[in-house]
Amino acid sequence: MNRIIMHYDMDAFYASIEIRDKPHLKGKPVIVGRRVITTCNYEARKFGLHSAMSVVTARRLCPQGIYLPVDKDKYIKEAEIIQNLILKLSDKTEFIAFDEGFVDISHLKEKYPDINHFASVFRNRIFKHTGLSCSVGIGYNKLSAKLASEVNKPNGQFIIKNENEFKDYVFNKDIKILPGVGKKTQEILRQKNINKVSDLLNYSLLHLQGLFGHIKGQLLYEYALGIDTRPVKKDHKYKSIGNETTYSRPITDQDFVYQTLDDIFTKVLKRMEKKFYHAKTATIKIRYGDRQTFTRSKSLKIHSNNKQDLRNLYLDLKEQLIIDKPVMLAGFSLSNLIIKKEEQLTFESVPKLRKKKTILELQDKINHYEDIF
Ligand code: TTP
Ligand code: MG
């Protein structure tokens, strides 16, 4: 393999954290989410439960399940621990979700000639540090790595070494296995009798481009052949810091909604400070009872961590809110973030800051790979 790419994905991430912290839940169906399921463990999935299902339906299918609220702050902290561990292995990492990412491990070829062994070492190491299991796929590009990590999920690993192995594993699978093939694309493909990945190759590149446009048509054609030249992008920046509250009943009291937003704003600001972030853009979001969503964003000219700047931005957005019907959800976020650490350092504050190494700081600092893996 020229490139060796690993894709990792934590198993039933939020639910696994809850079970780790409440060991008496082990072996029971555990569901995380309030109105809809955010995630559930594999025991709960046996009852047909899955993310995005309403909790009302879930309770009907699995009344004996343990239903827990979402504790996002806790999960974010856990994600940071995992990401920091992975950054010790390679800084060529791309975190595509809280619990999932690609790592270019080509440089480890000599140290770990047996890739299967490496995958076990990696998974054991994550488990040792966090008490959580993950699934790993290793491939010759991002596509093969991502598909490989699904094969033996949960708590498993799989390797796709080259295009021939890709063909063996992927050709007979349903087209929905390919990234970018959502419901709409599937509909168009199935009308053309393209159901399996190999069926895509009954059509020419030009034909697929005619159906899906130049870029997507080419992508589908290449994916079907196992070709994927996308690099692992080093993008460790959190895209935003924010929070949303979903009410258990529709709220008509405007002041109550304002209070929720004020609370969220205060918390967001605290997290910003903790991480030495400077933000440029603020976004406010309301979802009404009729599922209509109202969002407004506003940006500063330059990044800032000045509380008053950010508060003014927030107040401007709050003024634009129209609360003329019941509200189901209220949210606020700061995005367009950068990290700046030129805060006045006193001698006393230095050791304290050192402890607060974040992913972003590590990204800048790691120029050698620790020998922990
Ligand atoms: P996933 O990796 O999609 O799911 P998972 O880790 O729970 O389960 P799996 O074993 O299949 O990987 O998502 C990671 C976490 O992100 C998940 O624990 C909950 C959260 N999440 C959401 O907040 N919203 C969503 O729509 C989904 C799918 C997940
Ligand atoms: Mg996962």
GROMACS .gro file of C-alpha atoms in nm, residues 42-232:
model
  191
   42TYR     CA    1  -2.629  -0.247   2.055
   43GLU     CA    2  -2.854  -0.425   2.308
   44ALA     CA    3  -3.121  -0.160   2.238
   45ARG     CA    4  -3.065  -0.189   1.862
   46LYS     CA    5  -3.176  -0.555   1.888
   47PHE     CA    6  -3.525  -0.421   1.964
   48GLY     CA    7  -3.524  -0.223   1.639
   49LEU     CA    8  -3.426   0.104   1.809
   50HIS     CA    9  -3.203   0.346   1.621
   51SER     CA   10  -3.096   0.711   1.629
   52ALA     CA   11  -3.360   0.966   1.518
   53MET     CA   12  -3.646   0.735   1.628
   54SER     CA   13  -3.893   0.908   1.860
   55VAL     CA   14  -3.855   0.810   2.224
   56VAL     CA   15  -4.230   0.742   2.238
   57THR     CA   16  -4.192   0.472   1.973
   58ALA     CA   17  -3.878   0.342   2.140
   59ARG     CA   18  -4.052   0.305   2.476
   60ARG     CA   19  -4.323   0.103   2.305
   61LEU     CA   20  -4.070  -0.130   2.138
   62CYS     CA   21  -3.841  -0.153   2.438
   63PRO     CA   22  -4.020  -0.062   2.763
   64GLN     CA   23  -3.748  -0.225   2.972
   65GLY     CA   24  -3.483   0.010   2.823
   66ILE     CA   25  -3.293   0.261   3.035
   67TYR     CA   26  -3.364   0.607   2.894
   68LEU     CA   27  -3.106   0.875   2.971
   69PRO     CA   28  -3.079   1.247   2.886
   70VAL     CA   29  -2.797   1.380   2.667
   71ASP     CA   30  -2.496   1.512   2.859
   72LYS     CA   31  -2.309   1.670   2.571
   73ASP     CA   32  -2.043   1.843   2.780
   74LYS     CA   33  -1.934   1.507   2.914
   75TYR     CA   34  -1.916   1.356   2.564
   76ILE     CA   35  -1.717   1.651   2.430
   77LYS     CA   36  -1.459   1.605   2.705
   78GLU     CA   37  -1.431   1.237   2.618
   79ALA     CA   38  -1.394   1.318   2.249
   80GLU     CA   39  -1.110   1.553   2.334
   81ILE     CA   40  -0.928   1.284   2.532
   82ILE     CA   41  -0.958   1.043   2.241
   83GLN     CA   42  -0.852   1.302   1.984
   84ASN     CA   43  -0.551   1.404   2.190
   85LEU     CA   44  -0.446   1.040   2.215
   86ILE     CA   45  -0.474   1.001   1.840
   87LEU     CA   46  -0.273   1.316   1.779
   88LYS     CA   47   0.013   1.150   1.963
   89LEU     CA   48   0.010   0.884   1.697
   90SER     CA   49   0.001   1.112   1.395
   91ASP     CA   50  -0.079   1.475   1.334
   92LYS     CA   51  -0.214   1.378   0.992
   93THR     CA   52  -0.559   1.331   1.132
   94GLU     CA   53  -0.899   1.450   1.023
   95PHE     CA   54  -1.174   1.436   1.282
   96ILE     CA   55  -1.497   1.415   1.088
   97ALA     CA   56  -1.725   1.387   1.392
   98PHE     CA   57  -1.694   1.382   1.768
   99ASP     CA   58  -1.628   1.012   1.770
  100GLU     CA   59  -1.489   0.943   1.428
  101GLY     CA   60  -1.192   1.030   1.212
  102PHE     CA   61  -0.929   0.942   0.957
  103VAL     CA   62  -0.561   0.902   1.042
  104ASP     CA   63  -0.285   0.875   0.784
  105ILE     CA   64  -0.062   0.606   0.932
  106SER     CA   65   0.165   0.554   0.631
  107HIS     CA   66   0.466   0.656   0.841
  108LEU     CA   67   0.410   0.360   1.074
  109LYS     CA   68   0.468   0.102   0.801
  110GLU     CA   69   0.811   0.003   0.929
  111LYS     CA   70   0.726   0.006   1.296
  112TYR     CA   71   0.412  -0.200   1.243
  113PRO     CA   72   0.460  -0.423   0.936
  114ASP     CA   73   0.153  -0.621   1.047
  115ILE     CA   74  -0.140  -0.383   1.001
  116ASN     CA   75  -0.384  -0.613   1.176
  117HIS     CA   76  -0.163  -0.611   1.481
  118PHE     CA   77  -0.146  -0.233   1.468
  119ALA     CA   78  -0.527  -0.208   1.458
  120SER     CA   79  -0.551  -0.426   1.772
  121VAL     CA   80  -0.286  -0.222   1.952
  122PHE     CA   81  -0.473   0.097   1.861
  123ARG     CA   82  -0.810  -0.029   1.982
  124ASN     CA   83  -0.663  -0.167   2.303
  125ARG     CA   84  -0.489   0.161   2.369
  126ILE     CA   85  -0.809   0.361   2.327
  127PHE     CA   86  -0.987   0.118   2.557
  128LYS     CA   87  -0.714   0.133   2.819
  129HIS     CA   88  -0.727   0.513   2.831
  130THR     CA   89  -1.102   0.563   2.809
  131GLY     CA   90  -1.278   0.235   2.888
  132LEU     CA   91  -1.456   0.268   2.552
  133SER     CA   92  -1.450   0.042   2.248
  134CYS     CA   93  -1.414   0.149   1.889
  135SER     CA   94  -1.413  -0.005   1.545
  136VAL     CA   95  -1.128   0.039   1.304
  137GLY     CA   96  -1.091   0.009   0.930
  138ILE     CA   97  -0.759   0.031   0.751
  139GLY     CA   98  -0.737   0.086   0.380
  140TYR     CA   99  -0.531   0.226   0.096
  141ASN     CA  100  -0.747   0.542   0.085
  142LYS     CA  101  -1.023   0.711   0.286
  143LEU     CA  102  -1.302   0.532   0.105
  144SER     CA  103  -1.168   0.182   0.171
  145ALA     CA  104  -1.081   0.269   0.533
  146LYS     CA  105  -1.429   0.405   0.605
  147LEU     CA  106  -1.604   0.105   0.451
  148ALA     CA  107  -1.368  -0.133   0.632
  149SER     CA  108  -1.451   0.013   0.975
  150GLU     CA  109  -1.816  -0.084   0.929
  151VAL     CA  110  -1.741  -0.450   0.857
  152ASN     CA  111  -1.681  -0.579   1.207
  153LYS     CA  112  -1.856  -0.308   1.406
  154PRO     CA  113  -1.886  -0.298   1.708
  155ASN     CA  114  -1.547  -0.354   1.868
  156GLY     CA  115  -1.385  -0.498   1.557
  157GLN     CA  116  -1.146  -0.428   1.275
  158PHE     CA  117  -1.107  -0.503   0.906
  159ILE     CA  118  -0.847  -0.430   0.643
  160ILE     CA  119  -0.888  -0.360   0.271
  161LYS     CA  120  -0.539  -0.364   0.126
  162ASN     CA  121  -0.595  -0.279  -0.237
  163GLU     CA  122  -0.845  -0.232  -0.520
  164ASN     CA  123  -0.881  -0.607  -0.569
  165GLU     CA  124  -0.978  -0.659  -0.207
  166PHE     CA  125  -1.209  -0.358  -0.238
  167LYS     CA  126  -1.375  -0.526  -0.534
  168ASP     CA  127  -1.414  -0.854  -0.342
  169TYR     CA  128  -1.572  -0.685  -0.046
  170VAL     CA  129  -1.772  -0.399  -0.199
  171PHE     CA  130  -1.891  -0.498  -0.547
  172ASN     CA  131  -2.187  -0.705  -0.430
  173LYS     CA  132  -2.301  -0.461  -0.165
  174ASP     CA  133  -2.597  -0.226  -0.201
  175ILE     CA  134  -2.505   0.112  -0.350
  176LYS     CA  135  -2.612   0.288  -0.030
  177ILE     CA  136  -2.283   0.169   0.123
  178LEU     CA  137  -2.095   0.437  -0.078
  179PRO     CA  138  -2.041   0.781   0.077
  180GLY     CA  139  -2.264   1.047  -0.079
  181VAL     CA  140  -2.531   0.799  -0.184
  182GLY     CA  141  -2.826   0.927   0.015
  183LYS     CA  142  -3.196   0.874  -0.044
  184LYS     CA  143  -3.224   1.101  -0.350
  185THR     CA  144  -2.922   0.955  -0.527
  186GLN     CA  145  -3.044   0.604  -0.449
  187GLU     CA  146  -3.381   0.682  -0.605
  188ILE     CA  147  -3.222   0.796  -0.931
  189LEU     CA  148  -2.981   0.501  -0.937
  190ARG     CA  149  -3.247   0.241  -0.865
  191GLN     CA  150  -3.464   0.377  -1.148
  192LYS     CA  151  -3.171   0.294  -1.375
  193ASN     CA  152  -3.150  -0.053  -1.221
  194ILE     CA  153  -2.831   0.029  -1.037
  195ASN     CA  154  -2.869  -0.148  -0.704
  196LYS     CA  155  -2.530  -0.299  -0.633
  197VAL     CA  156  -2.199  -0.111  -0.642
  198SER     CA  157  -2.083  -0.313  -0.944
  199ASP     CA  158  -2.399  -0.209  -1.136
  200LEU     CA  159  -2.255   0.144  -1.148
  201LEU     CA  160  -1.988   0.017  -1.383
  202ASN     CA  161  -2.246  -0.088  -1.641
  203TYR     CA  162  -2.265   0.282  -1.713
  204SER     CA  163  -1.994   0.499  -1.862
  205LEU     CA  164  -1.837   0.787  -1.675
  206LEU     CA  165  -2.007   1.026  -1.918
  207HIS     CA  166  -2.344   0.870  -1.856
  208LEU     CA  167  -2.310   0.905  -1.478
  209GLN     CA  168  -2.195   1.265  -1.522
  210GLY     CA  169  -2.503   1.326  -1.734
  211LEU     CA  170  -2.719   1.195  -1.450
  212PHE     CA  171  -2.544   1.359  -1.154
  213GLY     CA  172  -2.332   1.642  -1.292
  214HIS     CA  173  -1.961   1.645  -1.364
  215ILE     CA  174  -1.822   1.619  -1.011
  216LYS     CA  175  -2.066   1.380  -0.845
  217GLY     CA  176  -2.084   1.161  -1.156
  218GLN     CA  177  -1.706   1.122  -1.155
  219LEU     CA  178  -1.699   1.059  -0.781
  220LEU     CA  179  -1.954   0.778  -0.807
  221TYR     CA  180  -1.767   0.619  -1.095
  222GLU     CA  181  -1.437   0.635  -0.910
  223TYR     CA  182  -1.584   0.515  -0.581
  224ALA     CA  183  -1.729   0.211  -0.755
  225LEU     CA  184  -1.377   0.126  -0.868
  226GLY     CA  185  -1.234   0.188  -0.523
  227ILE     CA  186  -1.051   0.503  -0.634
  228ASP     CA  187  -1.033   0.790  -0.386
  229THR     CA  188  -0.751   1.043  -0.393
  230ARG     CA  189  -0.882   1.270  -0.116
  231PRO     CA  190  -0.603   1.350   0.130
  232VAL     CA  191  -0.648   1.328   0.507
   0.00000   0.00000   0.00000
